[in-house]
PDB file of C-alpha atoms in Angstrom:
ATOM      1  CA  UNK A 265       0.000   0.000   0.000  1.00 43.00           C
ATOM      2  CA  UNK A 266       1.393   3.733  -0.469  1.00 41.00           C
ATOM      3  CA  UNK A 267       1.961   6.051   1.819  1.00 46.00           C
ATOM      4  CA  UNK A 268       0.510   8.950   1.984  1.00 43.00           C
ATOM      5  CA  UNK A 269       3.212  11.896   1.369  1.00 44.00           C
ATOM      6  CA  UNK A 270       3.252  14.356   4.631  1.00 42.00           C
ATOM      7  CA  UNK A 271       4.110  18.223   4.019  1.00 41.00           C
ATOM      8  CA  UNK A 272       7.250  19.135   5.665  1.00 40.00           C
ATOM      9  CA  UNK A 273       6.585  19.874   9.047  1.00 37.00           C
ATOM     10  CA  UNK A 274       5.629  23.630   9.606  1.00 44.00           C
ATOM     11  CA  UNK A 275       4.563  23.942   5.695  1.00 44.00           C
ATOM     12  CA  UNK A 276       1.346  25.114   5.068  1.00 49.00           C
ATOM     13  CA  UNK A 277      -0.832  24.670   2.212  1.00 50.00           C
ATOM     14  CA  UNK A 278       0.078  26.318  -0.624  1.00 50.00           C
ATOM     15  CA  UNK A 279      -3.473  27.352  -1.704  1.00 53.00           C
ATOM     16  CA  UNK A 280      -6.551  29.164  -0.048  1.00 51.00           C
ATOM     17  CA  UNK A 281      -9.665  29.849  -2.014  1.00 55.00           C
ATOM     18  CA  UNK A 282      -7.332  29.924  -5.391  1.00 61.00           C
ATOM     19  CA  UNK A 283      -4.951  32.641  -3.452  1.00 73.00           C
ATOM     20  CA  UNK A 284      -1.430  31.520  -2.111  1.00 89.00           C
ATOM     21  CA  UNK A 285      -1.191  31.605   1.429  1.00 92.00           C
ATOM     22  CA  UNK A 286       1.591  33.884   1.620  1.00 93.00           C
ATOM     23  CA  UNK A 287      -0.206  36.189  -0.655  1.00 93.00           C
ATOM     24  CA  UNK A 288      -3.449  36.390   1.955  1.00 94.00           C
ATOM     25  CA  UNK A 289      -1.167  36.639   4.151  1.00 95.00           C
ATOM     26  CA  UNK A 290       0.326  39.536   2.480  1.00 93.00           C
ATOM     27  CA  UNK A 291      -2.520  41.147   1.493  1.00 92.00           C
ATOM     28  CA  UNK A 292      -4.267  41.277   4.598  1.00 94.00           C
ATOM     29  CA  UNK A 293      -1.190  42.554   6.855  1.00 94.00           C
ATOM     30  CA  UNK A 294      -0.483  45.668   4.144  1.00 90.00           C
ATOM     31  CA  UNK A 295      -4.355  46.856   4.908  1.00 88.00           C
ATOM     32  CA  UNK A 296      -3.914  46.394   8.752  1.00 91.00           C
ATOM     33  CA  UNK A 297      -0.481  48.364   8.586  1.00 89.00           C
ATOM     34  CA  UNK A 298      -2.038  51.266   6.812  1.00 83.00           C
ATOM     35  CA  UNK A 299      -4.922  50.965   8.993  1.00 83.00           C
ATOM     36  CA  UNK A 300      -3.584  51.120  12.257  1.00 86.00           C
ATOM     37  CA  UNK A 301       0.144  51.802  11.493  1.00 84.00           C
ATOM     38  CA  UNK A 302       3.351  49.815  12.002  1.00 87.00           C
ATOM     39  CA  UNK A 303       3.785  49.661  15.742  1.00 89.00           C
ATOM     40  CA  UNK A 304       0.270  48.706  16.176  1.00 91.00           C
ATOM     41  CA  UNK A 305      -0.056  45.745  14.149  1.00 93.00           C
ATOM     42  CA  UNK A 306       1.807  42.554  15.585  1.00 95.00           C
ATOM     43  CA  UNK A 307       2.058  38.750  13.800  1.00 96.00           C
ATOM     44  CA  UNK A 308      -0.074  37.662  16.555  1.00 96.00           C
ATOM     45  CA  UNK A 309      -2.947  40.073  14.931  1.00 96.00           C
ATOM     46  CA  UNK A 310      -1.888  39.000  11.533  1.00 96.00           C
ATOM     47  CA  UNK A 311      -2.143  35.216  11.536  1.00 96.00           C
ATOM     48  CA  UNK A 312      -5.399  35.751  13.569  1.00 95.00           C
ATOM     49  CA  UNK A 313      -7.110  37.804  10.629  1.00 95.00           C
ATOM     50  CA  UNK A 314      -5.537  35.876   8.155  1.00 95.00           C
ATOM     51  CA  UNK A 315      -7.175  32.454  10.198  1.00 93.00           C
ATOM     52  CA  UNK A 316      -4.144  30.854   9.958  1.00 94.00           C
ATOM     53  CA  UNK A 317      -1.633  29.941  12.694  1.00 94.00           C
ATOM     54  CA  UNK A 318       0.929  32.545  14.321  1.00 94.00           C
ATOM     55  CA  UNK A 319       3.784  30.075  12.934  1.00 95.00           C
ATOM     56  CA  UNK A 320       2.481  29.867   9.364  1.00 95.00           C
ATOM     57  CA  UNK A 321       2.861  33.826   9.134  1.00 96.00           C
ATOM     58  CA  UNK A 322       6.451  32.921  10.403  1.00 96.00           C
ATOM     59  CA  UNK A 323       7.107  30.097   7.638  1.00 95.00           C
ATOM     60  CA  UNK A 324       6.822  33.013   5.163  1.00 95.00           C
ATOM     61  CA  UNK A 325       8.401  36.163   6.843  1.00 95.00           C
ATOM     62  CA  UNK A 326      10.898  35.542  10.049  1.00 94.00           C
ATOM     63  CA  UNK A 327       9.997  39.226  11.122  1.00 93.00           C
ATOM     64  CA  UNK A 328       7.310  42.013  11.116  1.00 93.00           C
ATOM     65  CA  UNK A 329      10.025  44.323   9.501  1.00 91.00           C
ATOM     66  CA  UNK A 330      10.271  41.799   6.606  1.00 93.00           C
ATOM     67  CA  UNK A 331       7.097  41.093   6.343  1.00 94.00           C
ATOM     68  CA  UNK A 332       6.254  45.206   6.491  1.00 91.00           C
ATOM     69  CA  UNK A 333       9.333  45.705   3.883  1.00 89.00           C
ATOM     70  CA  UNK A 334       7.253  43.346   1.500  1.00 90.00           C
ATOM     71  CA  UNK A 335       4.037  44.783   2.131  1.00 89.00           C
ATOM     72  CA  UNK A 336       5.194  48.385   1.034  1.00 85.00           C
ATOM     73  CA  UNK A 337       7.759  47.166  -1.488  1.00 85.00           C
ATOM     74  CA  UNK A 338       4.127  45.252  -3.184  1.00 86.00           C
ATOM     75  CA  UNK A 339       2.039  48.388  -2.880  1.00 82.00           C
ATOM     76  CA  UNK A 340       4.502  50.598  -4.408  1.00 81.00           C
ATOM     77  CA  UNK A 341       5.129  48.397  -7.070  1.00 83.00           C
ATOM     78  CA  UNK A 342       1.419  48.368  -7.740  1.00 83.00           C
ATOM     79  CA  UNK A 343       1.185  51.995  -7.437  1.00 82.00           C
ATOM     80  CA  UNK A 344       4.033  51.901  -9.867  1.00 83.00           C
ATOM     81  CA  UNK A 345       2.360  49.812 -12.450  1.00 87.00           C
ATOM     82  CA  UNK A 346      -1.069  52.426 -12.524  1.00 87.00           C
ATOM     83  CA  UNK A 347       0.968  55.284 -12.579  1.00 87.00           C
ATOM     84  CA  UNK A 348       2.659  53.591 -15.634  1.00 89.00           C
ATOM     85  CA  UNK A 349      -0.653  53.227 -17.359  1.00 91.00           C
ATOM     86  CA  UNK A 350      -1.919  56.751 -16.423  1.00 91.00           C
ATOM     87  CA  UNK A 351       1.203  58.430 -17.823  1.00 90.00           C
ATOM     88  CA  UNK A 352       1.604  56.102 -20.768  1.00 89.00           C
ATOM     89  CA  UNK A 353      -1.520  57.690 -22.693  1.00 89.00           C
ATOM     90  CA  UNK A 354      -1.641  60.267 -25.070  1.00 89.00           C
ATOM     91  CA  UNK A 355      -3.895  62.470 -22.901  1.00 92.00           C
ATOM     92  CA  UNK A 356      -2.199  66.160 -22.094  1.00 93.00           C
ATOM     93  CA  UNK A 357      -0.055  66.104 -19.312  1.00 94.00           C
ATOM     94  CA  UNK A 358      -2.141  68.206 -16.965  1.00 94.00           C
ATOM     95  CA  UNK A 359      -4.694  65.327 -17.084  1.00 94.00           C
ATOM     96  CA  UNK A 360      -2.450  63.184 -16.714  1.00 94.00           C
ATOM     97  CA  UNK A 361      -1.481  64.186 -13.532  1.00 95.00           C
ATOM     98  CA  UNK A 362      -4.879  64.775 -12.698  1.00 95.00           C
ATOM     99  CA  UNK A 363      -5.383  61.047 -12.774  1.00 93.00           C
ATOM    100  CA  UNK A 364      -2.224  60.430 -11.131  1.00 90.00           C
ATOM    101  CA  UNK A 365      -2.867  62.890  -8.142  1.00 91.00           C
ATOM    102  CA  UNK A 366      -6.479  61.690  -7.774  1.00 90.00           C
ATOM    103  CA  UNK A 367      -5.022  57.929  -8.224  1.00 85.00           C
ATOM    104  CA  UNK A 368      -2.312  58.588  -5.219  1.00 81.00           C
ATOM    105  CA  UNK A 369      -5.369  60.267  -2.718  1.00 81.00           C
ATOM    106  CA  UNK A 370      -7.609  57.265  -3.125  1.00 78.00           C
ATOM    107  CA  UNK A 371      -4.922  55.008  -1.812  1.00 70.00           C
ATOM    108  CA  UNK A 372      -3.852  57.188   0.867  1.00 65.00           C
ATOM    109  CA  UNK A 373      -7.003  58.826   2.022  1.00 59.00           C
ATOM    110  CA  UNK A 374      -6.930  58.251   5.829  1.00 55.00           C
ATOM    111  CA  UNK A 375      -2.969  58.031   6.161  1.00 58.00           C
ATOM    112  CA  UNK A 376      -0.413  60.217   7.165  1.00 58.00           C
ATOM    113  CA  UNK A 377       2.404  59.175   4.655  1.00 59.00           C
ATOM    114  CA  UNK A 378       5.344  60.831   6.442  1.00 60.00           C
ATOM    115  CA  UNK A 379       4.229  59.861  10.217  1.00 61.00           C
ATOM    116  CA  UNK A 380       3.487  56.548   8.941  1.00 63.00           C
ATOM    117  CA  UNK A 381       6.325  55.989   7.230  1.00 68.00           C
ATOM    118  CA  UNK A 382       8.480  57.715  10.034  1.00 70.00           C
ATOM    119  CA  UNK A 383       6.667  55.026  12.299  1.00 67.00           C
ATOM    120  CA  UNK A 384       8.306  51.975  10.627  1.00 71.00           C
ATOM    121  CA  UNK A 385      11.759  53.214   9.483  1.00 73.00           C
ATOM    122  CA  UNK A 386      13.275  53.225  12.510  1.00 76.00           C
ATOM    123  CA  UNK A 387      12.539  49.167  13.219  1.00 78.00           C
ATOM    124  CA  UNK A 388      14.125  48.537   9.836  1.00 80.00           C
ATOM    125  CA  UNK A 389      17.331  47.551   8.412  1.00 82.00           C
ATOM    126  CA  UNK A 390      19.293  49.436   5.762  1.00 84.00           C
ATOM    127  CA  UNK A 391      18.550  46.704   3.377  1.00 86.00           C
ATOM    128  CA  UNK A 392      15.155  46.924   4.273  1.00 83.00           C
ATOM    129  CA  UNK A 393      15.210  50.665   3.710  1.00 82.00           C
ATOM    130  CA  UNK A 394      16.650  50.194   0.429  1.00 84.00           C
ATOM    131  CA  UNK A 395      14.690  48.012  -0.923  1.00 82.00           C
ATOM    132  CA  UNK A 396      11.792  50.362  -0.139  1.00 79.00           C
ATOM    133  CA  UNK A 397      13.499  53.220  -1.215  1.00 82.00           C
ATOM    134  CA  UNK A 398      13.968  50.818  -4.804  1.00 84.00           C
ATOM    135  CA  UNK A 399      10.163  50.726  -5.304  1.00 80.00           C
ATOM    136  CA  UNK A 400       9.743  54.231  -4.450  1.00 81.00           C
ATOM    137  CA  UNK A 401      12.181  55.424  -6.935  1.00 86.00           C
ATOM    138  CA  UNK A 402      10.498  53.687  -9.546  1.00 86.00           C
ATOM    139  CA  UNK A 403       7.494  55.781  -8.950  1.00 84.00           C
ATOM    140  CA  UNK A 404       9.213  59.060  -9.079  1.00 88.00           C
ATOM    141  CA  UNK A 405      11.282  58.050 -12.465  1.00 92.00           C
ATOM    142  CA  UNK A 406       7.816  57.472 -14.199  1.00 91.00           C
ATOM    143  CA  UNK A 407       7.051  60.962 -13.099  1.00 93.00           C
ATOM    144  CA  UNK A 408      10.210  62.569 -14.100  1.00 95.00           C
ATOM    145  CA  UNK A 409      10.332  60.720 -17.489  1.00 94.00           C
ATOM    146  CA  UNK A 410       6.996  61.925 -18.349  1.00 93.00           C
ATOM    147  CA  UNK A 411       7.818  65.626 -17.228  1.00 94.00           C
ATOM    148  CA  UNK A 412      10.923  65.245 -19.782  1.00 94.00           C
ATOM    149  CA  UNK A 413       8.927  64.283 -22.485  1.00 93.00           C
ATOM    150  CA  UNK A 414       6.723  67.341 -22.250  1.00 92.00           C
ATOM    151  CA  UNK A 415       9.238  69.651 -21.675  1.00 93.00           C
ATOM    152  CA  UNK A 416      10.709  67.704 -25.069  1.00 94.00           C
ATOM    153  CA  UNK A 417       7.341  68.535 -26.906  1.00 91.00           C
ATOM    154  CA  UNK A 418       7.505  71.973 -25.651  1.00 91.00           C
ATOM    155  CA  UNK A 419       4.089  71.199 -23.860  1.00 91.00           C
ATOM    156  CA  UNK A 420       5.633  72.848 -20.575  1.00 91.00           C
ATOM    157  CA  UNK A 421       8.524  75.484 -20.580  1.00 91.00           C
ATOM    158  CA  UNK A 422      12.281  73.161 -19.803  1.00 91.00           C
ATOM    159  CA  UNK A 423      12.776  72.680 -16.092  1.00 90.00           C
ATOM    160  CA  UNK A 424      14.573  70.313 -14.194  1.00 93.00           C
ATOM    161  CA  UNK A 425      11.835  67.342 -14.205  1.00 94.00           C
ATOM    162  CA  UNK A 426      13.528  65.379 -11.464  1.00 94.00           C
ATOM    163  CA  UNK A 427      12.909  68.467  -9.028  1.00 94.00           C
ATOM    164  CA  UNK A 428       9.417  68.559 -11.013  1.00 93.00           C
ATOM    165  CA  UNK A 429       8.639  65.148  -9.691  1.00 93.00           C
ATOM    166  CA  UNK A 430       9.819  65.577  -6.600  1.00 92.00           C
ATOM    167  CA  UNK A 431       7.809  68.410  -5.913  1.00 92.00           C
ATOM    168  CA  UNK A 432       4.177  67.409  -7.611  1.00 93.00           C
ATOM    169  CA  UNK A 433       4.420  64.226  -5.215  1.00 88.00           C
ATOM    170  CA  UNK A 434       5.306  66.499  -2.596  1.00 87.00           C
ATOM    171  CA  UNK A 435       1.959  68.780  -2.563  1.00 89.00           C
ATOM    172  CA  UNK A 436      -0.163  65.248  -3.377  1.00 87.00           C
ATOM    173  CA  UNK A 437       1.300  63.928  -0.131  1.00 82.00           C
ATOM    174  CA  UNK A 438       0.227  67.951   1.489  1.00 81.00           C
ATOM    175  CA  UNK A 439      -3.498  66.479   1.030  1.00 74.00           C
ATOM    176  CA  UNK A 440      -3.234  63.543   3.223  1.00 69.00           C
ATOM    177  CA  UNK A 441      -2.003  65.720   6.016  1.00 69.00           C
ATOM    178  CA  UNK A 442      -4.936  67.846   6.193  1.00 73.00           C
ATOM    179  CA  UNK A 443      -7.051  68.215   9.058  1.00 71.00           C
ATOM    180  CA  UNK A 444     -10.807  67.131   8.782  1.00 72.00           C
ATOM    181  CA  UNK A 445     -11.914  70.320   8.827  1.00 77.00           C
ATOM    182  CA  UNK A 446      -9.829  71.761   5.782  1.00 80.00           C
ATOM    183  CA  UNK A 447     -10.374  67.982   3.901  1.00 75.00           C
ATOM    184  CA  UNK A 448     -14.246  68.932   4.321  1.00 79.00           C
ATOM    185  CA  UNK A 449     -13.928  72.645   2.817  1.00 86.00           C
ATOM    186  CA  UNK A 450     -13.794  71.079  -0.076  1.00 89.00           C
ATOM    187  CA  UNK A 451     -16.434  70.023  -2.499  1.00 90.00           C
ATOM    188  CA  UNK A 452     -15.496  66.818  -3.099  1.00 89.00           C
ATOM    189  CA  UNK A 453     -11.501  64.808  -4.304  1.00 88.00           C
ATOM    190  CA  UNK A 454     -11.876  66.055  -7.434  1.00 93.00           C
ATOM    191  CA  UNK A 455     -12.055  69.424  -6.162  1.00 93.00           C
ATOM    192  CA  UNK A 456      -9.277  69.315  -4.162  1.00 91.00           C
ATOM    193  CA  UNK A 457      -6.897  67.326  -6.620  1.00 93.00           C
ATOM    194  CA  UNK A 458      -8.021  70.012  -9.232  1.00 95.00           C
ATOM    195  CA  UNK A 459      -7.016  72.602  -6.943  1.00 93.00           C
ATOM    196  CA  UNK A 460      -3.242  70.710  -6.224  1.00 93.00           C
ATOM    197  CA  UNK A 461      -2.896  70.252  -9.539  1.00 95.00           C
ATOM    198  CA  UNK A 462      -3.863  74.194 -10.661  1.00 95.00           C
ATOM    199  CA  UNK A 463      -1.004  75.132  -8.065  1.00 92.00           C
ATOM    200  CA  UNK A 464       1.415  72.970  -9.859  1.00 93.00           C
ATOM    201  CA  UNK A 465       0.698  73.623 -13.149  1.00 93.00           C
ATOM    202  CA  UNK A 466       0.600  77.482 -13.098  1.00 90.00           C
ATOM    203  CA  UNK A 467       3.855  77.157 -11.597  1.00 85.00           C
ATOM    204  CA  UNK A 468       5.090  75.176 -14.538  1.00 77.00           C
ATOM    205  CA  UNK A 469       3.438  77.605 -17.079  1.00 64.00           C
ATOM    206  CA  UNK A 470       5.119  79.933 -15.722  1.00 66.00           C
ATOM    207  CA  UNK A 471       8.682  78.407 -15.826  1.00 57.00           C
ATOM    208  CA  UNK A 472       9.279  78.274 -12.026  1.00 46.00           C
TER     209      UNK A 472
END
């Protein structure tokens, strides 16, 4: 008679529901981090929502660093890949980052980027940082590349688009850290991203 083949002890199943475990796992920790924020979210709170046991989140990630450093690194890549579609079109550029402002508030609406991400750096290694700061540069290259090519079509006076980039994320991230009050003088996200992006742009009409 054969015997039945046993998993390596400590192995969980590979699937759940058609989704890898580590990817649940994954998934469900990077909402709970941007939820509550780093310190507040332990493995013990992870394998619980996830319904699986506190040692099968440790079969995939030894840490809560590395398994925050893949959580962000993901989500960054996947904010890479929109803002690769949304700057890839042939729409004008002011549009464009239209879409990409409104695109980045969505995702962030009820998080503090900077304390958030002040939060977590100091629990993580410099490889960890730099693999975060990897996916984040990706983001801002899209950015700058598609500033370039504007400037190239003469679309917007010549500038330095790297400072460009650097900047237009930089008054995105200003309308996460508004108070309730000034979030709700607005008429609605389109409002406010239109407003963020008339800043911007009149300041790249005008060469500045």
């Amino acid at each position: 008679m054969m015997q039945r083949k046993h998993r390596t002890l400590g192995r969980p199943r590979k699937e759940q529901d058609g989704t890898s475990t580590k990817d649940t796992i994954l998934h469900i920790a990077t909402g709970m981090f941007l939820e509550k924020g780093y310190p507040l979210v332990s493995m013990d709170d992870v394998a619980q929502q996830c319904d699986v046991t506190k040692a099968t989140v440790y079969y995939y990630y030894k840490t809560k660093t590395d398994l925050f450093t893949d959580a962000m690194v993901q989500l960054m890549n996947r904010i890479h890949e929109r803002i690769v579609v949304i700057l890839s079109t042939n729409e004008p550029l002011k549009k464009q980052l239209f879409q990409f402002a409104k695109g980045h508030l969505q995702a962030t609406v009820d998080i503090d980027i900077n304390s958030f991400m002040k939060e977590a750096k100091t629990s993580l290694s410099q490889e960890q940082l730099q693999l975060m700061q990897e996916a984040e540069q990706k983001m801002y290259d899209e950015l700058e590349h598609a500033l370039k090519k504007a400037m190239d079509k003469g679309e917007i006076p010549g500038s330095n688009p790297r400072l460009g980039a650097l900047l237009f994320v930089s008054m995105v991230t200003t309308g996460n850290n508004m108070n309730t009050v000034f979030k709700n003088s607005f008429s609605s996200l389109d409002d406010l991203v239109t407003q963020i992006v008339d800043f911007y742009w009149d300041g790249l009409a005008n060469g500045s």
